[in-house]
Coordinates of C-alpha atoms in Angstrom, one line a residue:
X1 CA 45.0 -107.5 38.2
X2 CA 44.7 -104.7 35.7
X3 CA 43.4 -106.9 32.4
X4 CA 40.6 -108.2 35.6
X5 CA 39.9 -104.4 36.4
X6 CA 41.7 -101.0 35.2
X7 CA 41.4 -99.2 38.6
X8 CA 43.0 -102.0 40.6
X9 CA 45.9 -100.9 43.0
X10 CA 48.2 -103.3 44.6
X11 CA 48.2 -102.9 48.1
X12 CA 51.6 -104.6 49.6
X13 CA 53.7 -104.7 52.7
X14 CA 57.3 -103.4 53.0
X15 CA 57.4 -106.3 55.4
X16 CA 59.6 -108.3 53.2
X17 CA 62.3 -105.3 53.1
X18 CA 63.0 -105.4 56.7
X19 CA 63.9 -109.0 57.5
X20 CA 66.4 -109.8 54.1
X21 CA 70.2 -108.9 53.2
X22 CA 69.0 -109.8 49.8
X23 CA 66.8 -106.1 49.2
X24 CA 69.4 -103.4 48.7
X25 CA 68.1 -100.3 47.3
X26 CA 69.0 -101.6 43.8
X27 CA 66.5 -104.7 44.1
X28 CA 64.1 -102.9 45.7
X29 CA 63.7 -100.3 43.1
X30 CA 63.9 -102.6 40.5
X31 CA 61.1 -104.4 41.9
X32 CA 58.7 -101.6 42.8
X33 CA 59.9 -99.8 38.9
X34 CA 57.3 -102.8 38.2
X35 CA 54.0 -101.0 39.2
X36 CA 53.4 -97.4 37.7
X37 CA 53.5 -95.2 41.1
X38 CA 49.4 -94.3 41.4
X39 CA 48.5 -98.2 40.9
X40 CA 50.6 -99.3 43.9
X41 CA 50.5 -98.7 48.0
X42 CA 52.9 -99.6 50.4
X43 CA 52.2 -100.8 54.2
X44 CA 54.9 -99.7 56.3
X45 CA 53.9 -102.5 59.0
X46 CA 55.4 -101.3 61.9
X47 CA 56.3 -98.1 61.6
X48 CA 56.4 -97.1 65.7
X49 CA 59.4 -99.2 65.8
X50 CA 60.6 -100.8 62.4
X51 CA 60.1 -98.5 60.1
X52 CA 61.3 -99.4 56.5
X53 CA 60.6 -96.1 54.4
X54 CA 63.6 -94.6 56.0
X55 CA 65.5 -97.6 54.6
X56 CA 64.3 -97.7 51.2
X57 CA 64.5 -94.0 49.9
X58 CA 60.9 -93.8 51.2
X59 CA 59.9 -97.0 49.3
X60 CA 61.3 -95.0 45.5
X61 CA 58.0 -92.7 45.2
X62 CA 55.4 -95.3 46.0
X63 CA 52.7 -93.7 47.8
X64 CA 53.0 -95.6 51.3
X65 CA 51.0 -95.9 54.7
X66 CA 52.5 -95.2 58.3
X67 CA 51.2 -97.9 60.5
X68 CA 50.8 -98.8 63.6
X69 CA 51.1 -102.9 64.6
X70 CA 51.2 -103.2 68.1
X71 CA 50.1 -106.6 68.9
X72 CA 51.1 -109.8 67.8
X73 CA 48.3 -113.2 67.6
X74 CA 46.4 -111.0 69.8
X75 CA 48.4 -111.5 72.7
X76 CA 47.0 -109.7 76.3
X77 CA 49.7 -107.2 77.9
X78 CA 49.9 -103.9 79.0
X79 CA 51.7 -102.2 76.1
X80 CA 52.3 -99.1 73.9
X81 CA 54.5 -96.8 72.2
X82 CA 52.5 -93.4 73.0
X83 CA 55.3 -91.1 73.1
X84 CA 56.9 -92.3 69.7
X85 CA 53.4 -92.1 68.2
X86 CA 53.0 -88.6 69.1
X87 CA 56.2 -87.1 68.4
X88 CA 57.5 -89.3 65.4
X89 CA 54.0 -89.2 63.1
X90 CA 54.2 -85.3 62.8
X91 CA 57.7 -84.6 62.1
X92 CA 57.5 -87.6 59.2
X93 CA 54.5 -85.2 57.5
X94 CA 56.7 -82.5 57.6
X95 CA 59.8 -84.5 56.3
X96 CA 60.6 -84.2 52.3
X97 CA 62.5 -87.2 52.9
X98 CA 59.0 -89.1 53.8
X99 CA 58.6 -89.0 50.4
X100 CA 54.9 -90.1 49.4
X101 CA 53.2 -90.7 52.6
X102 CA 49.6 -90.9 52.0
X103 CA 47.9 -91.8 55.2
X104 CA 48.1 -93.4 58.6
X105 CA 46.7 -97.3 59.5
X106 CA 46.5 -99.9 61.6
X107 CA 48.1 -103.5 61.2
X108 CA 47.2 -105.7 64.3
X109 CA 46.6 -109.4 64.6
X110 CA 44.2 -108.6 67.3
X111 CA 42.7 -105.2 68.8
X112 CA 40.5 -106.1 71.6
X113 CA 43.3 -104.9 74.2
X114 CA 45.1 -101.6 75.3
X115 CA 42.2 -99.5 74.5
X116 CA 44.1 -96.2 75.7
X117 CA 46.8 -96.8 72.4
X118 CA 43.7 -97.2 69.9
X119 CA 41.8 -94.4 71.5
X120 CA 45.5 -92.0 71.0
X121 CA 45.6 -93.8 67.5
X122 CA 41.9 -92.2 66.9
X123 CA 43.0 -89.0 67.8
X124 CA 46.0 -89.3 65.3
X125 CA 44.0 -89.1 62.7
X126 CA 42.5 -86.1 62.9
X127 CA 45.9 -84.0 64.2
X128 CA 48.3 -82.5 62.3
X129 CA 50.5 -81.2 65.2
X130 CA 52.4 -82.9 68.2
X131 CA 50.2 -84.1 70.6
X132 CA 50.4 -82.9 74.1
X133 CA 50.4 -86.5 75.4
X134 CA 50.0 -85.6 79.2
X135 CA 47.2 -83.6 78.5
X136 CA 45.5 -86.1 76.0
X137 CA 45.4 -88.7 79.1
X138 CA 44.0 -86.3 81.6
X139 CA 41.4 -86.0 79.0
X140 CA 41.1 -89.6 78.0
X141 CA 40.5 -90.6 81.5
X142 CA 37.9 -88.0 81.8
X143 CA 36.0 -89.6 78.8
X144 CA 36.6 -92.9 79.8
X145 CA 34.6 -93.1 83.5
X146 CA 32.5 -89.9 82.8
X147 CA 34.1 -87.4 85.3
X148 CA 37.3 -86.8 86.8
X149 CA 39.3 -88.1 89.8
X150 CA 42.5 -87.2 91.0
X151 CA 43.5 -91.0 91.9
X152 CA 42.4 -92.2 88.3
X153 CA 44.9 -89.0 87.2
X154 CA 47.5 -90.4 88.9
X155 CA 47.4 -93.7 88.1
X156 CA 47.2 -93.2 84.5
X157 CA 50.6 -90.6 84.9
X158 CA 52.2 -93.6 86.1
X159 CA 50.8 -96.0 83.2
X160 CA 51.3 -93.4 80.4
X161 CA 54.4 -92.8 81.5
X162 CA 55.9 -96.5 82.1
X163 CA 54.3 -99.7 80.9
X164 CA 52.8 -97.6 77.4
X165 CA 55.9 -95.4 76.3
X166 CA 57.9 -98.5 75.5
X167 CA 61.2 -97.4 74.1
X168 CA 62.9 -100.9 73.2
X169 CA 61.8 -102.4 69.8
X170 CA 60.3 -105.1 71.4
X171 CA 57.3 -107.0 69.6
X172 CA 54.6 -106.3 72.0
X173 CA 53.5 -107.0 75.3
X174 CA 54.6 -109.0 78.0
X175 CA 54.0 -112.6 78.4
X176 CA 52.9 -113.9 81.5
X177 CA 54.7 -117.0 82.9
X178 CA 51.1 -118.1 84.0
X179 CA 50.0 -118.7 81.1
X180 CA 53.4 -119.6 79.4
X181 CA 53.8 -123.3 78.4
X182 CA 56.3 -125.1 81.2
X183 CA 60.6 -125.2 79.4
X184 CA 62.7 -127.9 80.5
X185 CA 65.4 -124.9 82.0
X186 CA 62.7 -122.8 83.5
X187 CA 63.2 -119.9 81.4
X188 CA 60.8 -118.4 79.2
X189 CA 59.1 -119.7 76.3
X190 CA 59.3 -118.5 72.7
X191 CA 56.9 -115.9 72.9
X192 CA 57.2 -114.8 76.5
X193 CA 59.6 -111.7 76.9
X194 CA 61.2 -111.5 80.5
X195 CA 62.7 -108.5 79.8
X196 CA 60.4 -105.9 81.6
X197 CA 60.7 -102.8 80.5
X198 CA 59.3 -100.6 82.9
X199 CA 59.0 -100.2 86.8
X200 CA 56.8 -103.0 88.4
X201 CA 56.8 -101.2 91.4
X202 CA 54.8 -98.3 90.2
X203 CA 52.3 -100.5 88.2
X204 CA 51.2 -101.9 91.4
X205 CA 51.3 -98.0 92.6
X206 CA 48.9 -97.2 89.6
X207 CA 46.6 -100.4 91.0
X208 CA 46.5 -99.3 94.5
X209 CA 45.3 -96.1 93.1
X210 CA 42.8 -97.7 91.2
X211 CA 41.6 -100.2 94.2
X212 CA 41.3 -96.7 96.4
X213 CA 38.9 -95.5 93.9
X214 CA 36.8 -98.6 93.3
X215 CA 34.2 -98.0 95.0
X216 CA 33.0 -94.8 93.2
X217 CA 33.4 -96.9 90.0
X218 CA 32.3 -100.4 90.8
X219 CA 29.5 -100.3 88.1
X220 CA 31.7 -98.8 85.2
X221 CA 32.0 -101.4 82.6
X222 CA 35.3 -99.5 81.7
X223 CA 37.1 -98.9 85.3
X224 CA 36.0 -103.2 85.7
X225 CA 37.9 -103.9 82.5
X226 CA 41.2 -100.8 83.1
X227 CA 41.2 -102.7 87.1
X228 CA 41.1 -106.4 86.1
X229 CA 43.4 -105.5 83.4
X230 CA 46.1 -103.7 85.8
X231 CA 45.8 -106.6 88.1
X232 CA 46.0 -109.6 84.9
X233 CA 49.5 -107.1 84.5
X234 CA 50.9 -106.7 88.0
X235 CA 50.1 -110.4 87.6
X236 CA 52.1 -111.2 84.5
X237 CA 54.9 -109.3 86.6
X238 CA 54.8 -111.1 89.3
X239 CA 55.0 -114.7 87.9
X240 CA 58.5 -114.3 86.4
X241 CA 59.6 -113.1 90.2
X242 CA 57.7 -117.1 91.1
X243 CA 59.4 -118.5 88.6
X244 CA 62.8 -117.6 89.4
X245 CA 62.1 -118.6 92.8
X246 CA 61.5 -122.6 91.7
X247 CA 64.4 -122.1 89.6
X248 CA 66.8 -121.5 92.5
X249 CA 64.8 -124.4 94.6
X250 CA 65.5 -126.5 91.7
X251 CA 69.2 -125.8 91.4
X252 CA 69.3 -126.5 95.1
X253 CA 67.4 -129.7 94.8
X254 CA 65.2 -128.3 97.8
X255 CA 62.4 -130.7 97.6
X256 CA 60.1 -129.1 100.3
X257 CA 60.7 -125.5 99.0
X258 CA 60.2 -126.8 95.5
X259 CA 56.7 -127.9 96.5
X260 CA 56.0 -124.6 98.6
X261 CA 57.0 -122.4 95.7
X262 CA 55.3 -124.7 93.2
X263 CA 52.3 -124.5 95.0
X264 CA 52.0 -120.7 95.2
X265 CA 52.6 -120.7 91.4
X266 CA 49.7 -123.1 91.0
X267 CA 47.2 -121.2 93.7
X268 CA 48.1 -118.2 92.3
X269 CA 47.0 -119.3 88.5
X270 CA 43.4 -120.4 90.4
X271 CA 43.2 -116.6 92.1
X272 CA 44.1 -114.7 88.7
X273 CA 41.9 -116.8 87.3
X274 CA 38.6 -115.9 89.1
X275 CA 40.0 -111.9 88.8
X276 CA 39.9 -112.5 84.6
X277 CA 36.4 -114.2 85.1
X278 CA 34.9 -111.3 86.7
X279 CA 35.2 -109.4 83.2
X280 CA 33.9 -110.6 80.0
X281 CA 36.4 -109.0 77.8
X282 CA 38.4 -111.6 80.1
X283 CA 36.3 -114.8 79.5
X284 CA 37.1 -117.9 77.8
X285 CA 33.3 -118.5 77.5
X286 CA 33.2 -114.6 75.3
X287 CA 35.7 -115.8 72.8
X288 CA 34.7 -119.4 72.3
X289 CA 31.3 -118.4 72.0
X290 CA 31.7 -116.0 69.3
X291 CA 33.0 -118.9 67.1
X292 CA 29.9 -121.3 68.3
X293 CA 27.6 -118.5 67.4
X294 CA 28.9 -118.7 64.0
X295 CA 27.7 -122.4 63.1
X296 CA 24.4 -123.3 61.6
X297 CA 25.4 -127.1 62.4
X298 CA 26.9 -129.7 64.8
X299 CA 29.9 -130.1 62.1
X300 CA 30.2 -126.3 61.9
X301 CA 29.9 -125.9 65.5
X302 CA 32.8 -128.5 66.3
X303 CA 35.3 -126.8 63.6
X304 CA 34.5 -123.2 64.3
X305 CA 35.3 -124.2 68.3
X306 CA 38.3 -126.0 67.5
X307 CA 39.5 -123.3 65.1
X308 CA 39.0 -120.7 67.8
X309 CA 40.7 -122.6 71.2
X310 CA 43.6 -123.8 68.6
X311 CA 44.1 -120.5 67.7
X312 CA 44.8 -119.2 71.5
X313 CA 46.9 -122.3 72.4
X314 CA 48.6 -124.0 70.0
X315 CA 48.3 -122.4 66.7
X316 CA 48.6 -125.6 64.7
X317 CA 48.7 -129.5 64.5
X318 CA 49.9 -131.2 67.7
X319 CA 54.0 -130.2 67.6
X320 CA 53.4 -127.0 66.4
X321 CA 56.4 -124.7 66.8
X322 CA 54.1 -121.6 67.7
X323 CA 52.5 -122.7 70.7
X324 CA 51.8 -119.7 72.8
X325 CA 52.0 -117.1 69.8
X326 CA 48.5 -116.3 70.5
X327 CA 48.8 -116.4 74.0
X328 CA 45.7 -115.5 76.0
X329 CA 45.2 -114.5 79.3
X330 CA 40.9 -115.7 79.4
X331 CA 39.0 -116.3 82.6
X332 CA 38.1 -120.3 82.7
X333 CA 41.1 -121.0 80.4
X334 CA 43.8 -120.3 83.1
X335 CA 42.4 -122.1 85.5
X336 CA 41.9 -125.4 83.5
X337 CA 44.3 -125.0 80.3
X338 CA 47.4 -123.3 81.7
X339 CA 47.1 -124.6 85.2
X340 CA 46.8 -128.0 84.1
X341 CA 50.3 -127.6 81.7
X342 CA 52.0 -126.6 85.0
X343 CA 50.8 -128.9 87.3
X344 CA 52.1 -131.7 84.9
X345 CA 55.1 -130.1 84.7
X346 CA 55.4 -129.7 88.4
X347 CA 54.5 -133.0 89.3
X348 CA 57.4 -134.7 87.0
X349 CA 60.4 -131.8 88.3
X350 CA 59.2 -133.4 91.9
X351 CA 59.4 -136.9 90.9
X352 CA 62.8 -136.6 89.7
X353 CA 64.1 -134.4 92.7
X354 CA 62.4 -137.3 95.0
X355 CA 64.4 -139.7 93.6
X356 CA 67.4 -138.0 93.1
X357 CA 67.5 -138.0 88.8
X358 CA 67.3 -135.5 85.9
X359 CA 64.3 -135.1 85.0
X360 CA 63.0 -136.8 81.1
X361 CA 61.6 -133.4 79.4
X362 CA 60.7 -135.8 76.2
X363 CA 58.4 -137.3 78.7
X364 CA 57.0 -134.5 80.4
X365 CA 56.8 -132.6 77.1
X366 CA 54.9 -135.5 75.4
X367 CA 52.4 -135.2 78.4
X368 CA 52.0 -131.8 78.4
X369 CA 51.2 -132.2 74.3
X370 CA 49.1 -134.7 75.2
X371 CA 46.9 -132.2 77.3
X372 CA 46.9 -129.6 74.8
X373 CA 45.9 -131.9 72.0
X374 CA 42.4 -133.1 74.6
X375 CA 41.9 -129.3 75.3
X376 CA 41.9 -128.1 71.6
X377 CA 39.6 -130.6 70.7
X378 CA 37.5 -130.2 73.9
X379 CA 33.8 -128.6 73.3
X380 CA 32.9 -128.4 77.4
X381 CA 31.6 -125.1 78.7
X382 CA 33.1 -122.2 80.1
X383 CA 31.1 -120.4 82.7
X384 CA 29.6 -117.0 81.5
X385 CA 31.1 -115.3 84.8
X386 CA 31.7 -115.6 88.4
X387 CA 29.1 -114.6 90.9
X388 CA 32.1 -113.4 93.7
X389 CA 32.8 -109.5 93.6
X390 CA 35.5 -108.2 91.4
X391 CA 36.8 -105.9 93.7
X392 CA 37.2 -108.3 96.8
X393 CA 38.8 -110.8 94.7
X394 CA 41.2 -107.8 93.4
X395 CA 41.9 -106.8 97.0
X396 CA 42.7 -110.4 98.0
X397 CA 45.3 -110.8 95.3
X398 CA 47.0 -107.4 95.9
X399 CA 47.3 -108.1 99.4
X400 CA 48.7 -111.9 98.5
X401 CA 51.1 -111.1 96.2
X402 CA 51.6 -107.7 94.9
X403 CA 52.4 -105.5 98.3
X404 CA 55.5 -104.0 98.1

């Protein structure tokens, strides 16, 4: 690097520090005794949860970088550390044991969610004190819709509060069952966490607040995304509570409440599916189209699709162990894509319980492969939007299935 140009400085992640018995301090200043200290910068990758500087005698004097990674593959899911990232980023400036911390950054495989933690992120940089993080949100919801309202307030109390002051060391959001691909067991997938870390209960309070204010706001770009997003997440919620439901019909071998329940899990796919399509943010049709705009020919066009719906589905060739790592919550996409995956999986767990046999998850997995592999390498059409009202398809689906 330095023979190709003098001034070049070796950027590198403390990543590999974290996850290996092998780097004791003794290796890892060996290794970083390597690079003179001004021609070297360390990522600390997830500092709001993982950090490594506090692990490695502040990475031996290398200047390093306190960052914030949030998200893995881009997944959707209502999720944040706020109150670590206001109390712990000060008190590390202030900390002779930080060593040679030399700025703040973020290190996300995808940003276009949880716009509240980027927005608190912003504001990081340019404070050198503890935040007053209830105040911040009063504020933020100010700026986001243009005025206040005390409902709004409230609601984002509750979310601040709950679903975006995680205090587990959990990597990132939720998964939602919907849009999880079908296990043999009926428990969750690889990249799925069940473990829900907050009160469901009062995210569907924070959504009632928000549907008793939606008519003030019904032509705010950002109250449409905030609702359909609190909705996608009361969503997310509620699937694991339908899941667990088949699971006990199944362990009963309850035929007729197998196909009740499994119905309900399938209709409610089709009703989340037209609340995501009422947003673009939410639309398969926004994210395949970004790629399609790319190509300048019918060659380009087909690999700069497939790149971008193998990305969100199966992140690799056909038996790819990361299926779901990306996993996306789009408009069009759960309707079709995840719905379909179900409905496959469904349809075999009632075959076996009509006829009195375990079920052949080789066979039902090879089918459901079989689907992903034709959607991946699908070019068909996503519509642009729905032409039904946001708000009355919300109110439909908190009614359904997220009273309480």
């Amino acid at each position: 690097m330095s023979s190709a140009d003098p001034k070049a400085t070796w950027v590198m992640q403390g990543w590999l520090f974290l996850h290996s018995n092998y780097w004791d301090q003794k290796r890892i200043n060996a290794l970083l005794a390597g690079v003179e200290n001004d021609k070297m910068i360390i990522l600390d990758l997830f500092s709001t949860a993982k950090p490594v500087w506090n692990k490695t005698e502040a990475y031996n004097g290398k200047p390093w970088i306190w960052n914030m990674l949030h998200n893995w593959g881009g997944k959707q899911g209502m999720y944040g550390r706020a109150n670590k990232m206001v109390d712990d980023l000060p008190s590390i400036t202030e900390n002779t044991d930080a060593g040679n911390i030399c700025g703040i950054g973020l290190t996300p495989e995808g940003i276009e969610i949880n716009p509240v933690i980027f927005d608190l992120f912003g504001t990081l940089v340019w404070e050198n004190k503890t935040i007053n993080l209830q105040h911040w949100t009063s504020e933020f919801v100010k700026r986001r819709y243009g005025f206040d309202n005390y409902n709004l307030q409230q609601a984002w109390k509750i979310l601040i509060n709950t679903i975006y002051s995680c205090e587990t060391l959990r990597h990132g959001p939720q998964g939602s069952y919907f849009a999880m691909r079908p296990t043999p067991n009926f428990t969750e997938g690889p990249f799925s966490r069940a473990n829900i870390f907050y009160d469901v209960n009062k995210v569907k309070k924070a959504l009632k607040l928000f549907i008793k204010e939606a008519d003030k706001f019904e032509n705010s770009e950002t109250f449409r995304y905030d609702i359909v997003d609190l909705t996608r997440q009361a969503m997310s919620d509620k699937s694991q509570e339908l899941l667990r439901n088949l699971k006990i019909a199944y362990s009963k071998k309850d035929i007729e409440s197998f196909k009740v329940k499994s119905n309900t899990f399938l209709k409610a796919i089709k009703d989340l599916d037209i609340v995501l399509s009422s947003d673009s943010m939410f639309l398969a049709h926004t994210w395949l189209n970004k790629a399609r705009s790319r190509a300048h020919n019918i060659d380009q066009l087909k690999l700069y699709e497939f790149n971008a719906r193998n990305l969100i589905a199966v992140w690799g060739n056909k038996n790819s162990k990361l299926k779901d790592y990306a996993q996306r919550q789009y408009g069009g996409m759960m309707g079709d894509f995840n719905y379909k995956r179900w409905e496959i999986f469904f349809n075999d767990v009632i075959l076996a319980l009509e006829s009195n046999t375990e079920m052949v998850w080789k066979a039902t997995d090879e089918k459901i492969c079989e689907w992903e592999d034709e959607w991946v390498h699908n070019t068909d059409s996503y519509p642009s939007q729905n032409n039904l009202s946001y708000l009355n398809q919300i109110e439909k689906v908190f009614d359904k299935y997220l009273k309480y």
